[in-house]
Amino acid sequence: MQPMSEKFSDEQILEGLGEIVEEVAGVSPDDVTADKSFVDDLDIDSLSMVEIAVQAEDRFGVKIPDDELANLKTVGDALKYVSAHS
Amino acid sequence: MSNVDVVITGLGATTPLGGDVSSTWDALLAGRNGIRANTTDWAERYDLPARLHAPLAVEPTEVLPRVQARRLDRCEQIALIAARQAWADAGYEPPTEEHEPVDPDRLGVSIGTGIGGPLTLLDQDDLLEEHGLRKVSPLTVPMLMPNGPAAHVGIDLRARAGVHTVASACASGAEGIANAYQMIQNGRADVVIAGGADACIHPITVAGFCQSRTLSTRNDAPERASRPFDTQRDGFVLGEGAGVVVLERAEHAAARGARVYGRITGYGMTADAYHITGNHPDGIGQIRAMEQAVRMGGLSPADVGHVNAHATSTVVGDVGEAAAIRKALGEHVLVTAPKSSFGHLVGGAGAVESIIALLSIYHSVIPATRNLENLDPKVGLDVVAGEARKVELTAAINNSFGFGGHNVALLFTAA
């Protein structure tokens, strides 16, 4: 786990999200790009999204409340959120 | 008498003897042993008196894709593995949106389990205790619920006629098959994927069975521990496994030219209403279950040549069942007790042992009961021992009894 205060580059966040999505949902990290929708493009269900959020919180030292999670439709949304809050 | 012919067209299993039906069957015929010393750190830590178990021969994670496996409890994993095998064995392609080999509205699932997902329940409870809410999996409830195995099989094989779970402890797998047969009799389905599964080898279940004094403590000789009907038997060995069959309306199977292993023509299901773990001393429920099965199949007891016994290797249970068999069917039946080879698969037992009974008819050979060195004189039956016995069979019964006083007898006949 990374320390809470560290600032991550967009590349680091994208790489981290790719690894988390692969671990939880078996999607190839190459497919985890900013334009992709978690549900429509990557076929990730709401249960897996909860797991992805918890792992992202740990990895990037951010808090993702449920009402914010609901707004993270694409990988790009998640990237922006993590970048702004880490 | 039943009015709809029901045949069995597919078989699947994963057991302590093998990862599928053919390896399990071959190991049984060869007299191989699936019981191992329980060398886990917890057996030592809790100073458990019984340190034997019968783990799966093939880990489910070696068979299922990683991501699918992590979303399933172990019990769900093995039910799905056995169901896919049975489905393929019946000659069906994996269903897709574009290609559904059986009309989903005419395809059902009936898979029982004795305990369901205790491994998930306990693991997730540990996570909650140690790390708090955030680390609890959102899949906790669907992984621990007892209908999870049937539900996952239903989703995977696209079954919409009805997906059902029965829980009758060690009779669950057999009752799952009986209910599937009834589903076809009632006209609710043409094809039903049926059986049972359990994977509950965990410190708490083993400790609980230890405290009820039902497990063998022959720790120095695992291969000799499970010995149904032998004078030196001292309890059962906890195993894990799943068995699934494809039941099919005979006309449906004939129309597609399916291979038929045999038929299920009757069942008996009764309750003792006597004691939560012990059998009724007069075997009244067991006797009635076997009698009902024979009657439903339109046979007489003399027609039944073989019983695949529940016989778990407990002191009281084995001779009680033997007496019930003599009373219900007579002394002519050849008996075998496969728990001598792979232990007690709990909810998987009745299904896996039904498959063995069916294959005994299909291949005209009864696997031997391992470790039968001195037949308890109170048994009074011809128990196949030493080596497998070749014999033509037209009808066989599988017995499965469960904690709670559940008694299930299934009647299988030759194709």
Short mmCIF file of C-alpha atoms in Angstrom, two decimals:
data_model
loop_
_atom_site.label_atom_id
_atom_site.label_comp_id
_atom_site.label_asym_id
_atom_site.label_seq_id
_atom_site.Cartn_x
_atom_site.Cartn_y
_atom_site.Cartn_z
CA MET A 1 0.00 0.00 0.00
CA GLN A 2 1.18 3.53 -0.83
CA PRO A 3 1.41 6.22 1.84
CA MET A 4 -1.64 8.49 2.10
CA SER A 5 0.09 11.71 1.10
CA GLU A 6 1.73 10.54 -2.10
CA LYS A 7 0.66 12.20 -5.34
CA PHE A 8 0.28 9.79 -8.25
CA SER A 9 0.78 10.52 -11.90
CA ASP A 10 -2.05 9.72 -14.33
CA GLU A 11 0.09 6.90 -15.72
CA GLN A 12 0.55 5.41 -12.26
CA ILE A 13 -3.18 5.63 -11.53
CA LEU A 14 -4.13 4.04 -14.84
CA GLU A 15 -1.61 1.26 -14.35
CA GLY A 16 -2.90 0.69 -10.80
CA LEU A 17 -6.54 0.63 -11.92
CA GLY A 18 -5.60 -1.83 -14.65
CA GLU A 19 -4.05 -4.20 -12.14
CA ILE A 20 -7.01 -3.93 -9.77
CA VAL A 21 -9.57 -4.52 -12.52
CA GLU A 22 -7.60 -7.52 -13.75
CA GLU A 23 -7.42 -8.97 -10.24
CA VAL A 24 -11.12 -8.50 -9.50
CA ALA A 25 -12.76 -9.01 -12.88
CA GLY A 26 -10.17 -10.70 -15.09
CA VAL A 27 -10.10 -7.88 -17.64
CA SER A 28 -6.79 -7.44 -19.43
CA PRO A 29 -5.02 -4.27 -18.21
CA ASP A 30 -4.56 -3.27 -21.87
CA ASP A 31 -8.34 -2.87 -22.10
CA VAL A 32 -8.53 -0.61 -19.06
CA THR A 33 -8.25 2.74 -20.83
CA ALA A 34 -9.72 6.12 -19.89
CA ASP A 35 -12.58 5.99 -22.40
CA LYS A 36 -13.97 2.63 -21.23
CA SER A 37 -17.16 2.28 -19.24
CA PHE A 38 -16.80 -0.17 -16.35
CA VAL A 39 -20.27 -1.62 -16.86
CA ASP A 40 -20.90 -1.32 -20.60
CA ASP A 41 -17.42 -1.92 -22.00
CA LEU A 42 -15.64 -4.00 -19.36
CA ASP A 43 -18.70 -6.01 -18.24
CA ILE A 44 -18.09 -5.32 -14.54
CA ASP A 45 -21.06 -5.75 -12.21
CA SER A 46 -21.99 -3.62 -9.21
CA LEU A 47 -20.55 -6.17 -6.76
CA SER A 48 -17.17 -6.12 -8.46
CA MET A 49 -17.25 -2.30 -8.53
CA VAL A 50 -17.42 -2.32 -4.72
CA GLU A 51 -14.33 -4.52 -4.57
CA ILE A 52 -12.51 -2.35 -7.10
CA ALA A 53 -13.31 0.77 -5.09
CA VAL A 54 -12.01 -0.75 -1.84
CA GLN A 55 -8.78 -1.83 -3.53
CA ALA A 56 -8.38 1.60 -5.16
CA GLU A 57 -8.87 3.26 -1.78
CA ASP A 58 -6.10 1.16 -0.28
CA ARG A 59 -3.74 1.58 -3.19
CA PHE A 60 -4.10 5.32 -3.68
CA GLY A 61 -4.96 6.42 -0.16
CA VAL A 62 -8.28 7.99 -1.15
CA LYS A 63 -11.84 7.71 0.15
CA ILE A 64 -14.51 6.80 -2.38
CA PRO A 65 -17.94 7.24 -0.73
CA ASP A 66 -20.87 5.32 -2.25
CA ASP A 67 -22.44 8.41 -3.79
CA GLU A 68 -19.13 9.26 -5.50
CA LEU A 69 -18.66 5.65 -6.65
CA ALA A 70 -22.00 5.84 -8.45
CA ASN A 71 -20.59 8.70 -10.57
CA LEU A 72 -17.46 6.82 -11.66
CA LYS A 73 -18.88 5.46 -14.91
CA THR A 74 -15.66 5.26 -16.89
CA VAL A 75 -12.05 4.46 -16.14
CA GLY A 76 -11.34 8.11 -16.93
CA ASP A 77 -13.84 9.21 -14.24
CA ALA A 78 -12.02 7.05 -11.71
CA LEU A 79 -8.65 8.35 -12.84
CA LYS A 80 -9.79 11.96 -12.43
CA TYR A 81 -11.32 11.26 -9.02
CA VAL A 82 -8.22 9.55 -7.68
CA SER A 83 -5.95 12.24 -9.11
CA ALA A 84 -7.99 14.98 -7.44
CA HIS A 85 -8.24 13.27 -4.05
CA SER A 86 -4.91 11.52 -3.53
CA MET B 1 -46.28 -46.47 -10.79
CA SER B 2 -44.67 -43.57 -12.52
CA ASN B 3 -46.15 -42.45 -15.79
CA VAL B 4 -43.26 -40.57 -17.39
CA ASP B 5 -40.11 -42.45 -18.35
CA VAL B 6 -37.03 -40.64 -17.03
CA VAL B 7 -33.53 -41.57 -18.14
CA ILE B 8 -30.06 -40.47 -17.08
CA THR B 9 -27.97 -39.17 -19.95
CA GLY B 10 -25.07 -37.34 -18.31
CA LEU B 11 -22.80 -37.80 -15.28
CA GLY B 12 -20.37 -35.45 -13.57
CA ALA B 13 -18.41 -35.52 -10.33
CA THR B 14 -15.37 -34.30 -8.50
CA THR B 15 -14.36 -36.43 -5.52
CA PRO B 16 -11.43 -37.38 -3.30
CA LEU B 17 -10.66 -40.16 -5.80
CA GLY B 18 -10.65 -38.09 -8.98
CA GLY B 19 -11.61 -34.89 -10.71
CA ASP B 20 -14.31 -36.52 -12.82
CA VAL B 21 -16.57 -39.57 -13.01
CA SER B 22 -14.27 -41.84 -15.01
CA SER B 23 -11.24 -41.32 -12.75
CA THR B 24 -13.43 -41.78 -9.66
CA TRP B 25 -15.00 -44.94 -11.06
CA ASP B 26 -11.66 -46.39 -12.17
CA ALA B 27 -10.15 -45.69 -8.75
CA LEU B 28 -13.11 -47.37 -7.05
CA LEU B 29 -12.82 -50.48 -9.21
CA ALA B 30 -9.08 -50.59 -8.51
CA GLY B 31 -9.77 -50.34 -4.77
CA ARG B 32 -7.83 -47.14 -4.30
CA ASN B 33 -8.04 -45.00 -1.20
CA GLY B 34 -8.93 -41.29 -1.04
CA ILE B 35 -8.57 -40.79 2.70
CA ARG B 36 -5.58 -38.84 4.01
CA ALA B 37 -4.06 -37.79 7.30
CA ASN B 38 -5.24 -34.31 8.25
CA THR B 39 -1.86 -32.66 8.76
CA THR B 40 -3.18 -29.09 8.86
CA ASP B 41 -1.84 -26.78 11.54
CA TRP B 42 -5.34 -26.44 13.00
CA ALA B 43 -5.75 -30.16 13.62
CA GLU B 44 -2.65 -29.86 15.79
CA ARG B 45 -3.57 -26.49 17.32
CA TYR B 46 -7.00 -27.61 18.53
CA ASP B 47 -5.72 -31.06 19.48
CA LEU B 48 -8.50 -32.70 17.46
CA PRO B 49 -8.93 -36.38 18.24
CA ALA B 50 -9.84 -37.19 14.62
CA ARG B 51 -7.08 -36.21 12.17
CA LEU B 52 -8.34 -37.75 8.96
CA HIS B 53 -10.12 -36.31 5.98
CA ALA B 54 -10.82 -36.93 2.31
CA PRO B 55 -9.97 -33.78 0.34
CA LEU B 56 -10.72 -33.40 -3.35
CA ALA B 57 -8.23 -35.09 -5.69
CA VAL B 58 -8.27 -32.07 -7.99
CA GLU B 59 -8.41 -28.53 -6.63
CA PRO B 60 -11.34 -26.62 -8.16
CA THR B 61 -9.08 -23.64 -8.83
CA GLU B 62 -7.11 -25.83 -11.25
CA VAL B 63 -10.27 -26.29 -13.31
CA LEU B 64 -12.13 -22.99 -13.14
CA PRO B 65 -10.87 -19.66 -14.52
CA ARG B 66 -9.33 -17.59 -11.71
CA VAL B 67 -11.87 -14.77 -11.74
CA GLN B 68 -14.83 -17.15 -11.76
CA ALA B 69 -13.33 -19.18 -8.91
CA ARG B 70 -12.84 -16.14 -6.67
CA ARG B 71 -16.53 -15.26 -6.95
CA LEU B 72 -17.67 -18.71 -5.82
CA ASP B 73 -17.61 -20.58 -2.53
CA ARG B 74 -15.79 -23.91 -2.75
CA CYS B 75 -19.15 -25.72 -2.62
CA GLU B 76 -20.40 -23.65 -5.55
CA GLN B 77 -17.18 -24.26 -7.45
CA ILE B 78 -17.48 -28.03 -7.29
CA ALA B 79 -21.19 -28.07 -8.07
CA LEU B 80 -20.49 -26.01 -11.17
CA ILE B 81 -17.57 -28.24 -12.20
CA ALA B 82 -19.65 -31.41 -11.82
CA ALA B 83 -22.65 -29.85 -13.59
CA ARG B 84 -20.59 -28.77 -16.60
CA GLN B 85 -19.14 -32.28 -16.84
CA ALA B 86 -22.59 -33.87 -16.68
CA TRP B 87 -23.91 -31.43 -19.27
CA ALA B 88 -21.08 -32.18 -21.69
CA ASP B 89 -21.35 -35.91 -20.96
CA ALA B 90 -25.01 -35.75 -21.97
CA GLY B 91 -23.86 -34.48 -25.35
CA TYR B 92 -24.90 -30.87 -24.90
CA GLU B 93 -22.84 -27.88 -26.00
CA PRO B 94 -22.31 -25.05 -23.49
CA PRO B 95 -25.35 -22.79 -23.96
CA THR B 96 -24.97 -19.28 -25.32
CA GLU B 97 -27.36 -16.48 -26.19
CA GLU B 98 -27.41 -17.71 -29.77
CA HIS B 99 -27.43 -21.43 -29.11
CA GLU B 100 -29.52 -23.03 -26.36
CA PRO B 101 -29.37 -26.82 -26.71
CA VAL B 102 -32.38 -27.24 -24.39
CA ASP B 103 -35.31 -24.82 -24.24
CA PRO B 104 -34.42 -22.86 -21.06
CA ASP B 105 -38.07 -22.86 -19.95
CA ARG B 106 -37.96 -26.67 -19.97
CA LEU B 107 -34.58 -26.99 -18.21
CA GLY B 108 -34.40 -27.19 -14.40
CA VAL B 109 -31.83 -27.53 -11.64
CA SER B 110 -32.17 -29.44 -8.37
CA ILE B 111 -28.93 -29.49 -6.39
CA GLY B 112 -28.89 -30.14 -2.67
CA THR B 113 -26.30 -29.32 -0.06
CA GLY B 114 -25.91 -30.31 3.54
CA ILE B 115 -24.20 -27.16 4.76
CA GLY B 116 -23.65 -24.81 1.82
CA GLY B 117 -21.01 -22.14 2.26
CA PRO B 118 -19.62 -22.28 5.80
CA LEU B 119 -16.07 -21.68 4.56
CA THR B 120 -17.12 -18.30 3.14
CA LEU B 121 -19.15 -17.45 6.23
CA LEU B 122 -16.24 -18.13 8.54
CA ASP B 123 -13.58 -16.52 6.34
CA GLN B 124 -15.62 -13.35 5.95
CA ASP B 125 -16.36 -13.25 9.67
CA ASP B 126 -12.61 -13.40 10.28
CA LEU B 127 -12.10 -10.48 7.87
CA LEU B 128 -14.82 -8.45 9.59
CA GLU B 129 -13.26 -9.10 13.00
CA GLU B 130 -9.72 -8.31 11.87
CA HIS B 131 -10.18 -5.51 9.34
CA GLY B 132 -13.72 -4.18 9.67
CA LEU B 133 -16.51 -3.72 7.16
CA ARG B 134 -14.43 -2.56 4.18
CA LYS B 135 -12.73 -5.92 3.74
CA VAL B 136 -15.93 -7.96 3.73
CA SER B 137 -16.66 -9.20 0.21
CA PRO B 138 -19.83 -7.92 -1.46
CA LEU B 139 -20.21 -11.54 -2.60
CA THR B 140 -20.39 -12.86 0.98
CA VAL B 141 -24.12 -13.63 0.99
CA PRO B 142 -24.37 -15.19 -2.49
CA MET B 143 -21.30 -17.28 -1.66
CA LEU B 144 -22.57 -18.63 1.65
CA MET B 145 -26.25 -19.15 0.80
CA PRO B 146 -27.17 -22.83 0.41
CA ASN B 147 -28.98 -22.23 -2.88
CA GLY B 148 -25.79 -20.72 -4.34
CA PRO B 149 -24.58 -23.95 -5.99
CA ALA B 150 -27.92 -24.56 -7.74
CA ALA B 151 -28.26 -20.90 -8.67
CA HIS B 152 -24.82 -20.73 -10.29
CA VAL B 153 -25.45 -23.92 -12.24
CA GLY B 154 -28.78 -22.51 -13.38
CA ILE B 155 -27.16 -19.30 -14.60
CA ASP B 156 -24.30 -21.13 -16.29
CA LEU B 157 -26.50 -23.61 -18.15
CA ARG B 158 -29.41 -21.20 -18.64
CA ALA B 159 -32.08 -23.13 -16.77
CA ARG B 160 -35.37 -21.30 -16.30
CA ALA B 161 -37.90 -24.04 -15.52
CA GLY B 162 -36.98 -23.71 -11.85
CA VAL B 163 -33.82 -23.86 -9.77
CA HIS B 164 -34.15 -25.65 -6.45
CA THR B 165 -32.09 -26.54 -3.42
CA VAL B 166 -32.92 -29.11 -0.81
CA ALA B 167 -31.10 -29.45 2.49
CA SER B 168 -31.42 -32.80 4.24
CA ALA B 169 -27.85 -33.13 5.51
CA CYS B 170 -26.20 -36.27 4.14
CA ALA B 171 -29.30 -37.20 2.14
CA SER B 172 -29.32 -33.89 0.22
CA GLY B 173 -27.70 -35.18 -2.98
CA ALA B 174 -30.15 -38.08 -3.25
CA GLU B 175 -33.13 -35.90 -2.40
CA GLY B 176 -31.98 -33.44 -5.06
CA ILE B 177 -32.22 -36.25 -7.62
CA ALA B 178 -35.61 -37.41 -6.31
CA ASN B 179 -36.98 -33.88 -6.59
CA ALA B 180 -35.60 -33.57 -10.11
CA TYR B 181 -37.37 -36.78 -11.08
CA GLN B 182 -40.57 -35.38 -9.62
CA MET B 183 -40.07 -32.16 -11.57
CA ILE B 184 -40.13 -34.13 -14.82
CA GLN B 185 -43.05 -36.27 -13.61
CA ASN B 186 -45.01 -33.09 -12.90
CA GLY B 187 -44.39 -31.81 -16.40
CA ARG B 188 -42.40 -28.81 -15.22
CA ALA B 189 -39.27 -29.72 -17.19
CA ASP B 190 -37.88 -32.05 -19.86
CA VAL B 191 -34.33 -31.97 -18.54
CA VAL B 192 -33.12 -31.41 -14.97
CA ILE B 193 -29.54 -31.06 -13.78
CA ALA B 194 -29.58 -32.74 -10.39
CA GLY B 195 -27.32 -33.77 -7.55
CA GLY B 196 -25.54 -32.45 -4.52
CA ALA B 197 -22.36 -30.87 -3.25
CA ASP B 198 -20.53 -30.02 -0.05
CA ALA B 199 -17.11 -28.68 0.78
CA CYS B 200 -17.01 -28.07 4.51
CA ILE B 201 -13.69 -29.38 5.79
CA HIS B 202 -12.95 -26.65 8.32
CA PRO B 203 -11.80 -26.60 11.95
CA ILE B 204 -15.30 -25.86 13.23
CA THR B 205 -17.12 -28.61 11.31
CA VAL B 206 -14.46 -31.17 12.15
CA ALA B 207 -14.48 -30.03 15.79
CA GLY B 208 -18.27 -30.32 15.86
CA PHE B 209 -18.21 -33.82 14.42
CA CYS B 210 -15.44 -34.71 16.89
CA GLN B 211 -17.63 -33.55 19.76
CA SER B 212 -20.54 -35.64 18.51
CA ARG B 213 -18.15 -38.62 18.52
CA THR B 214 -19.00 -39.62 14.98
CA LEU B 215 -15.55 -39.50 13.32
CA SER B 216 -13.01 -42.28 13.03
CA THR B 217 -9.93 -41.69 15.16
CA ARG B 218 -7.79 -44.29 13.43
CA ASN B 219 -5.22 -41.55 12.84
CA ASP B 220 -2.26 -43.90 12.47
CA ALA B 221 -3.76 -45.65 9.43
CA PRO B 222 -5.76 -43.31 7.20
CA GLU B 223 -6.13 -45.88 4.42
CA ARG B 224 -7.81 -48.25 6.87
CA ALA B 225 -9.97 -45.72 8.73
CA SER B 226 -13.22 -45.92 6.79
CA ARG B 227 -14.42 -49.52 7.07
CA PRO B 228 -18.19 -49.86 6.77
CA PHE B 229 -19.67 -53.16 8.01
CA ASP B 230 -16.30 -54.28 9.46
CA THR B 231 -16.18 -55.29 13.12
CA GLN B 232 -13.40 -52.73 13.76
CA ARG B 233 -15.23 -49.68 12.33
CA ASP B 234 -15.11 -46.62 14.58
CA GLY B 235 -16.72 -43.72 12.72
CA PHE B 236 -16.75 -41.87 9.42
CA VAL B 237 -14.19 -39.70 7.66
CA LEU B 238 -15.27 -36.24 6.48
CA GLY B 239 -14.76 -35.70 2.77
CA GLU B 240 -15.75 -33.14 0.17
CA GLY B 241 -17.18 -33.55 -3.30
CA ALA B 242 -19.98 -33.06 -5.78
CA GLY B 243 -22.02 -35.31 -8.02
CA VAL B 244 -24.41 -34.17 -10.75
CA VAL B 245 -26.56 -36.12 -13.19
CA VAL B 246 -28.63 -35.04 -16.16
CA LEU B 247 -32.15 -36.46 -15.87
CA GLU B 248 -34.15 -36.34 -19.05
CA ARG B 249 -37.62 -37.28 -20.18
CA ALA B 250 -37.04 -40.49 -22.15
CA GLU B 251 -38.72 -39.21 -25.34
CA HIS B 252 -36.62 -36.05 -25.19
CA ALA B 253 -33.43 -38.11 -24.94
CA ALA B 254 -34.53 -40.54 -27.67
CA ALA B 255 -35.41 -37.72 -30.05
CA ARG B 256 -31.81 -36.50 -30.01
CA GLY B 257 -30.27 -39.98 -29.96
CA ALA B 258 -28.67 -39.52 -26.54
CA ARG B 259 -26.69 -42.22 -24.81
CA VAL B 260 -28.68 -43.56 -21.85
CA TYR B 261 -26.91 -44.83 -18.72
CA GLY B 262 -30.09 -46.11 -17.15
CA ARG B 263 -33.40 -45.05 -15.75
CA ILE B 264 -34.67 -43.74 -12.47
CA THR B 265 -38.03 -45.33 -11.85
CA GLY B 266 -38.81 -44.64 -8.23
CA TYR B 267 -37.84 -43.10 -4.95
CA GLY B 268 -38.81 -43.25 -1.33
CA MET B 269 -38.41 -40.33 1.04
CA THR B 270 -39.36 -40.67 4.69
CA ALA B 271 -38.51 -39.21 8.08
CA ASP B 272 -37.83 -40.92 11.41
CA ALA B 273 -39.29 -38.26 13.72
CA TYR B 274 -37.10 -39.79 16.38
CA HIS B 275 -33.68 -38.22 17.07
CA ILE B 276 -31.68 -35.40 15.51
CA THR B 277 -28.60 -37.51 14.78
CA GLY B 278 -29.46 -41.13 15.56
CA ASN B 279 -31.44 -43.49 13.35
CA HIS B 280 -34.64 -45.02 14.60
CA PRO B 281 -33.54 -48.28 16.26
CA ASP B 282 -36.08 -50.30 14.28
CA GLY B 283 -35.12 -48.62 10.99
CA ILE B 284 -38.76 -47.84 10.29
CA GLY B 285 -38.00 -44.81 8.13
CA GLN B 286 -35.26 -46.53 6.14
CA ILE B 287 -37.41 -49.59 5.52
CA ARG B 288 -40.33 -47.50 4.31
CA ALA B 289 -38.08 -45.46 2.02
CA MET B 290 -36.79 -48.58 0.27
CA GLU B 291 -40.26 -50.12 0.11
CA GLN B 292 -41.71 -46.95 -1.41
CA ALA B 293 -38.98 -46.78 -4.04
CA VAL B 294 -39.57 -50.39 -5.10
CA ARG B 295 -43.33 -49.92 -5.19
CA MET B 296 -43.14 -46.69 -7.18
CA GLY B 297 -40.95 -48.46 -9.72
CA GLY B 298 -43.47 -51.26 -10.06
CA LEU B 299 -40.97 -53.89 -8.92
CA SER B 300 -40.91 -56.46 -6.17
CA PRO B 301 -38.04 -56.63 -3.67
CA ALA B 302 -36.69 -59.73 -5.39
CA ASP B 303 -36.05 -57.65 -8.54
CA VAL B 304 -33.56 -55.40 -6.73
CA GLY B 305 -30.16 -57.05 -6.97
CA HIS B 306 -27.96 -54.41 -5.45
CA VAL B 307 -27.89 -51.70 -2.79
CA ASN B 308 -25.31 -48.95 -2.74
CA ALA B 309 -25.44 -48.43 1.00
CA HIS B 310 -25.30 -45.20 2.94
CA ALA B 311 -23.02 -47.07 5.43
CA THR B 312 -20.75 -44.41 6.85
CA SER B 313 -18.64 -46.73 9.03
CA THR B 314 -20.28 -45.86 12.32
CA VAL B 315 -20.88 -48.59 14.88
CA VAL B 316 -24.66 -48.16 15.13
CA GLY B 317 -25.55 -46.82 11.69
CA ASP B 318 -24.14 -49.62 9.54
CA VAL B 319 -25.87 -52.52 11.25
CA GLY B 320 -29.10 -50.52 11.47
CA GLU B 321 -29.06 -50.00 7.72
CA ALA B 322 -28.19 -53.66 7.09
CA ALA B 323 -31.19 -54.75 9.15
CA ALA B 324 -33.42 -52.32 7.24
CA ILE B 325 -32.15 -53.65 3.90
CA ARG B 326 -32.85 -57.25 4.95
CA LYS B 327 -36.34 -56.30 6.08
CA ALA B 328 -37.24 -54.18 3.06
CA LEU B 329 -35.58 -56.14 0.26
CA GLY B 330 -34.39 -59.51 1.58
CA GLU B 331 -31.02 -61.14 2.08
CA HIS B 332 -30.27 -61.69 -1.60
CA VAL B 333 -29.03 -58.17 -2.40
CA LEU B 334 -25.37 -57.49 -3.02
CA VAL B 335 -24.25 -54.48 -1.01
CA THR B 336 -21.34 -52.10 -1.34
CA ALA B 337 -20.26 -49.05 0.67
CA PRO B 338 -18.14 -46.58 -1.33
CA LYS B 339 -17.53 -44.32 1.68
CA SER B 340 -14.82 -46.88 2.48
CA SER B 341 -12.86 -45.36 -0.41
CA PHE B 342 -13.66 -41.64 -0.40
CA GLY B 343 -15.16 -40.91 3.00
CA HIS B 344 -18.39 -39.04 3.59
CA LEU B 345 -19.11 -36.33 1.03
CA VAL B 346 -22.11 -35.03 3.04
CA GLY B 347 -24.42 -33.33 0.51
CA GLY B 348 -22.36 -34.75 -2.34
CA ALA B 349 -22.61 -38.32 -1.04
CA GLY B 350 -26.07 -39.28 -2.27
CA ALA B 351 -25.37 -37.93 -5.74
CA VAL B 352 -21.91 -39.44 -6.20
CA GLU B 353 -23.09 -42.77 -4.81
CA SER B 354 -26.15 -42.71 -7.09
CA ILE B 355 -23.76 -42.34 -10.01
CA ILE B 356 -21.81 -45.35 -8.75
CA ALA B 357 -25.00 -47.42 -8.36
CA LEU B 358 -26.03 -46.47 -11.88
CA LEU B 359 -22.60 -47.33 -13.32
CA SER B 360 -22.70 -50.65 -11.49
CA ILE B 361 -25.82 -51.50 -13.53
CA TYR B 362 -24.41 -49.97 -16.72
CA HIS B 363 -21.05 -51.78 -16.54
CA SER B 364 -22.33 -54.92 -14.74
CA VAL B 365 -19.78 -54.63 -11.95
CA ILE B 366 -20.02 -53.61 -8.29
CA PRO B 367 -16.97 -51.93 -6.74
CA ALA B 368 -15.71 -53.55 -3.54
CA THR B 369 -16.04 -52.12 -0.05
CA ARG B 370 -12.52 -51.35 1.14
CA ASN B 371 -11.20 -52.52 4.50
CA LEU B 372 -13.86 -55.16 5.00
CA GLU B 373 -11.71 -57.73 6.78
CA ASN B 374 -14.17 -59.11 9.31
CA LEU B 375 -17.81 -58.67 8.41
CA ASP B 376 -19.84 -57.74 11.46
CA PRO B 377 -22.01 -60.82 12.05
CA LYS B 378 -25.00 -58.55 12.64
CA VAL B 379 -24.91 -57.41 8.99
CA GLY B 380 -26.26 -60.63 7.49
CA LEU B 381 -25.80 -59.53 3.88
CA ASP B 382 -23.42 -60.25 1.02
CA VAL B 383 -21.17 -57.19 1.08
CA VAL B 384 -18.86 -57.05 -1.92
CA ALA B 385 -15.29 -57.00 -0.59
CA GLY B 386 -11.78 -57.78 -1.70
CA GLU B 387 -12.33 -57.09 -5.38
CA ALA B 388 -15.05 -55.72 -7.60
CA ARG B 389 -17.72 -58.25 -8.51
CA LYS B 390 -19.02 -58.75 -12.04
CA VAL B 391 -22.75 -59.27 -12.02
CA GLU B 392 -25.66 -58.51 -14.34
CA LEU B 393 -28.03 -56.10 -12.63
CA THR B 394 -31.45 -54.91 -13.72
CA ALA B 395 -32.27 -52.75 -10.70
CA ALA B 396 -30.32 -51.17 -7.84
CA ILE B 397 -31.13 -48.89 -4.93
CA ASN B 398 -29.02 -46.09 -3.56
CA ASN B 399 -29.61 -45.33 0.10
CA SER B 400 -28.84 -41.95 1.64
CA PHE B 401 -29.72 -40.95 5.17
CA GLY B 402 -29.14 -37.65 6.92
CA PHE B 403 -28.91 -35.99 10.31
CA GLY B 404 -32.45 -34.94 11.11
CA GLY B 405 -33.82 -38.40 10.37
CA HIS B 406 -34.10 -38.04 6.59
CA ASN B 407 -34.21 -41.29 4.62
CA VAL B 408 -33.96 -41.36 0.83
CA ALA B 409 -33.87 -44.44 -1.39
CA LEU B 410 -33.52 -44.04 -5.16
CA LEU B 411 -34.38 -46.86 -7.56
CA PHE B 412 -32.29 -47.13 -10.74
CA THR B 413 -32.89 -49.64 -13.51
CA ALA B 414 -31.05 -50.72 -16.65
CA ALA B 415 -31.62 -48.75 -19.82
#
